[in-house]
Short mmCIF file of C-alpha atoms in Angstrom, two decimals:
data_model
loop_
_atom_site.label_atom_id
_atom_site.label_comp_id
_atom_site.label_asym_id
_atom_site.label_seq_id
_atom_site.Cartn_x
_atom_site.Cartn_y
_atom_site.Cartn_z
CA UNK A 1 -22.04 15.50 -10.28
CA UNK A 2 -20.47 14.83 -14.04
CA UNK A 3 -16.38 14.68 -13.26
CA UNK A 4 -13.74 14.85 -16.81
CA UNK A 5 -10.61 13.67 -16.39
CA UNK A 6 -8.63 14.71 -18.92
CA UNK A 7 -4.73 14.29 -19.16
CA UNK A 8 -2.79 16.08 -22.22
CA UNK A 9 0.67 16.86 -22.90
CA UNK A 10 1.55 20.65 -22.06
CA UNK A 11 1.57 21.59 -26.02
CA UNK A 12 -1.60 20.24 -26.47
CA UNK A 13 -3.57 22.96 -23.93
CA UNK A 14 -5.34 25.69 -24.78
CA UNK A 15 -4.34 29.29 -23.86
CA UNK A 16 -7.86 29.21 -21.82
CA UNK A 17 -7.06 25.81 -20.24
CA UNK A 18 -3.42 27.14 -19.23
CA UNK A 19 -4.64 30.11 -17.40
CA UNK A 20 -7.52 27.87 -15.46
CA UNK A 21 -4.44 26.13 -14.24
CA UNK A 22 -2.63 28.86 -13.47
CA UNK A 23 -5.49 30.51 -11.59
CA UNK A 24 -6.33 27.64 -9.77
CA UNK A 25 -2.42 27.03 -8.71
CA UNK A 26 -2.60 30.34 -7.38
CA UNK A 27 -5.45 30.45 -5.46
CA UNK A 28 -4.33 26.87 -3.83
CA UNK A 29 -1.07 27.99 -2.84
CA UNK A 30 -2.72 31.44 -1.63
CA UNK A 31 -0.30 34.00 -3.05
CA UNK A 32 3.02 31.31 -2.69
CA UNK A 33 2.99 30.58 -6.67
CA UNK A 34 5.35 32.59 -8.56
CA UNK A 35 6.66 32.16 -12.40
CA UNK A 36 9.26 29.87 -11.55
CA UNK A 37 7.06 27.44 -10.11
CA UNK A 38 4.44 27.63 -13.45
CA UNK A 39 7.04 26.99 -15.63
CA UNK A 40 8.19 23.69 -13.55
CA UNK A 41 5.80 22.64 -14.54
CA UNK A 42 5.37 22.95 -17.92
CA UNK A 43 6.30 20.53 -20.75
CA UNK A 44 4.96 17.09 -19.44
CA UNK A 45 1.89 15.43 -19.10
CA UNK A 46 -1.05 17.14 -17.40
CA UNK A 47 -3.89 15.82 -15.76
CA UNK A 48 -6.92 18.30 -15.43
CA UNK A 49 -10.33 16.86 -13.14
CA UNK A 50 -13.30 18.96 -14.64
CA UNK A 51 -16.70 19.58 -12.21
CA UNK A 52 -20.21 21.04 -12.93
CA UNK A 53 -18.17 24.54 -12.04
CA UNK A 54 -14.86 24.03 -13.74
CA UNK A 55 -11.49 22.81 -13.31
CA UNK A 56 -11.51 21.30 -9.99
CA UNK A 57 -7.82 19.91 -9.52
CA UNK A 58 -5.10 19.58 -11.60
CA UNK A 59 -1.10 17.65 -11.48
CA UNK A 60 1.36 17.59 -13.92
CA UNK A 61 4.94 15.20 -14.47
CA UNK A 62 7.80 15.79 -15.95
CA UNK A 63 10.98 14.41 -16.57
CA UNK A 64 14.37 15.30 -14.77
CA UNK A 65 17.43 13.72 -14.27
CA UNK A 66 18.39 12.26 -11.35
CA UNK A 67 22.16 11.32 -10.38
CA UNK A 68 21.97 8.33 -7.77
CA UNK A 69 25.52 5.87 -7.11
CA UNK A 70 26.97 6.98 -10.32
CA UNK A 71 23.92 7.02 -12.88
CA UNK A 72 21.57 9.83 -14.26
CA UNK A 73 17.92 8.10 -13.93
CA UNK A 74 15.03 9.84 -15.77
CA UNK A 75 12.63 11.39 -12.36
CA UNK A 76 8.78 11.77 -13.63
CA UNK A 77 8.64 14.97 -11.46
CA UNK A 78 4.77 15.96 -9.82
CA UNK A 79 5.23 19.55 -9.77
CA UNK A 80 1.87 21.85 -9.11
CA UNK A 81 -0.82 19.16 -7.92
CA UNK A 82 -3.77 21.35 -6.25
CA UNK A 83 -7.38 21.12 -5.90
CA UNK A 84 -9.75 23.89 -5.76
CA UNK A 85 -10.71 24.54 -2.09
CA UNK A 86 -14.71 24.23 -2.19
CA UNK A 87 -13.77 20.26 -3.22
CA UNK A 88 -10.67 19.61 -1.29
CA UNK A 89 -10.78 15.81 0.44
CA UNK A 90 -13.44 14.40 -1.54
CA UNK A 91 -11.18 12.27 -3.53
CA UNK A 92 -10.06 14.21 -6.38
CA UNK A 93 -6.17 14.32 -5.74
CA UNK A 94 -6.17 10.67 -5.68
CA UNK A 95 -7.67 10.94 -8.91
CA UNK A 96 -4.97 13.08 -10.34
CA UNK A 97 -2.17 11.33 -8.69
CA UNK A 98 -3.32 8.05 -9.76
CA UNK A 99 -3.07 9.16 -13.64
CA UNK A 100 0.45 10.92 -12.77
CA UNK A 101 1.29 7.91 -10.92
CA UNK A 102 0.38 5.43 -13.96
CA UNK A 103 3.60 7.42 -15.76
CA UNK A 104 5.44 7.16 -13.38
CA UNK A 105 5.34 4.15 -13.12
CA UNK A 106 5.74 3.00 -16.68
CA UNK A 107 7.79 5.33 -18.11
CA UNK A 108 10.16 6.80 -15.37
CA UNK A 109 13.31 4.97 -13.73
CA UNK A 110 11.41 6.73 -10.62
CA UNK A 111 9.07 9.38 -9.37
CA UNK A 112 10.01 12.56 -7.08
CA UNK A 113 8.28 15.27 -5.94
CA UNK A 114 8.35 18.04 -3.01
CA UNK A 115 5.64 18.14 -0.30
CA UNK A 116 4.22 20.83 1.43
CA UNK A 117 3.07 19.58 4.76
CA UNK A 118 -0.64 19.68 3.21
CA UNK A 119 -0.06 17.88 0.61
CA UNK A 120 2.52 15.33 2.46
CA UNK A 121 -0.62 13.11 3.71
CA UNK A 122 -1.95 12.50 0.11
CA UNK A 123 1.62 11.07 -0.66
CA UNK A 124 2.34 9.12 1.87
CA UNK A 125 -0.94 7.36 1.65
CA UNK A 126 -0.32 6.28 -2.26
CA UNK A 127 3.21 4.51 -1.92
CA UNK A 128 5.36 7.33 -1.64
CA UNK A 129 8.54 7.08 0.33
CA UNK A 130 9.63 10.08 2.25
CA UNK A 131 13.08 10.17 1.32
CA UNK A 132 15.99 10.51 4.27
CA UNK A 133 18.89 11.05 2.57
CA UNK A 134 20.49 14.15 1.33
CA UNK A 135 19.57 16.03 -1.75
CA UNK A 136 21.34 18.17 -3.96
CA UNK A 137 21.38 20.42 -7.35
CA UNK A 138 23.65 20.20 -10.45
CA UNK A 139 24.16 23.95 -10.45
CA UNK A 140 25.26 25.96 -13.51
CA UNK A 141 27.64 27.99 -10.74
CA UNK A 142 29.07 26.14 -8.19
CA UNK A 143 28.73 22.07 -9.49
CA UNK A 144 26.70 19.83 -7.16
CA UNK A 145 24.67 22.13 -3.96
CA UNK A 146 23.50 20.46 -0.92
CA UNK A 147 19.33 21.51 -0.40
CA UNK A 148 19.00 20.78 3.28
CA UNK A 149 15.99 22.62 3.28
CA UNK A 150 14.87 20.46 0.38
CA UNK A 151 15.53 17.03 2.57
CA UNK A 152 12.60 16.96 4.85
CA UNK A 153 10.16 17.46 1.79
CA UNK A 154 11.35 15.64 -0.43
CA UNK A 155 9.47 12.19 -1.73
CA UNK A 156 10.25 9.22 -3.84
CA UNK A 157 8.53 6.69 -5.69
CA UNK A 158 9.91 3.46 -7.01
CA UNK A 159 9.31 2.53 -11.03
CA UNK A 160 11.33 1.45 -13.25
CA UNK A 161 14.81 1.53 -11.58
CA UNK A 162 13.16 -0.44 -8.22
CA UNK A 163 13.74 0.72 -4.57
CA UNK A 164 16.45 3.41 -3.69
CA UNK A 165 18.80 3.31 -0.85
CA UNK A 166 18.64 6.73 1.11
CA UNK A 167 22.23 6.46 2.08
CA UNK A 168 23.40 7.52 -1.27
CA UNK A 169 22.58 11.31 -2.37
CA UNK A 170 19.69 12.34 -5.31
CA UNK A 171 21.22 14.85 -7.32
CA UNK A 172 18.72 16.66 -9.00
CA UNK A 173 19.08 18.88 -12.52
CA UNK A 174 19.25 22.06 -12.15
CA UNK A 175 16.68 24.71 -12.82
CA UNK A 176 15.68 28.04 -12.28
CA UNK A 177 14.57 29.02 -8.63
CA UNK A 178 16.76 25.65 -7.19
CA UNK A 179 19.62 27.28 -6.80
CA UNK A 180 20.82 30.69 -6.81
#
């Protein structure tokens, strides 16, 4: 089997490519996929894994600002990494991760992303740090929002900046469906 990797900036997709993402987000995260999670994920660097039947997984980074001990650090964020189920554990998330990682890694001061517990095994096993400190929002509202339910999910990956000490808080940008 003939596998594409292709990775492209958001503005450089097609409609048609942007809806095989969309429908394959949705069909991973069976019916938990909304339009505030698509549109995290828009307007960074995509990485799309094409099969013999179509897209078969699919990642994305983008950038966010971070505040850790006093600083704002750019975050290359993984938002919306899935695989489509018929070739789930045969290697292709590694594949995408490894292209989102190779950003990360070069062009971020660090990498973050949120886990579910599926996807928590794929992480773990590349480098990234489960991170046991607290995290928070810069919201528009109420200033800086503890997410407790945020902290158990909630992984790190050193680049550019080096190693992060969990005692001191992540403070992430706000967006749309982070806080209310």
């Amino acid at each position: 089997m003939t596998i594409r990797v292709r990775t492209a900036h958001t503005a450089d997709l097609t409609p048609a490519e942007l809806d095989a993402v969309r429908g394959l987000l949705e069909a991973a995260f069976e019916g938990d996929f909304g339009d505030e999670d698509w549109d995290h994920g828009l307007g960074g660097l995509h990485v799309l894994v094409h099969d013999g039947s179509g897209l078969a997984a699919h990642g994305a980074v983008v950038m966010r600002r971070v505040g850790y001990r006093g600083r704002w650090l750019r975050a290359g964020y993984v938002e919306n990494v899935a695989v489509r189920a018929d070739v789930r554990r045969g290697g292709l998330g590694g594949r995408v991760m490894a292209e989102l990682e190779r950003a990360v890694d070069r062009a971020y001061d660090l990498g973050a992303l949120s886990a579910s517990d599926d996807g928590a095994g794929l992480y773990t096993s590349r480098g990234w740090e489960r991170w046991t400190g607290q995290v928070h929002a810069l919201s528009p509202r109420d200033g800086i929002v503890r997410l407790p339910d945020e902290e158990g999910d909630c992984y790190v990956r050193a680049a550019l900046a080096g190693s992060l000490d969990p005692a001191h808080e992540l403070v992430f940008d706000w967006r749309d469906g982070d806080v209310l």
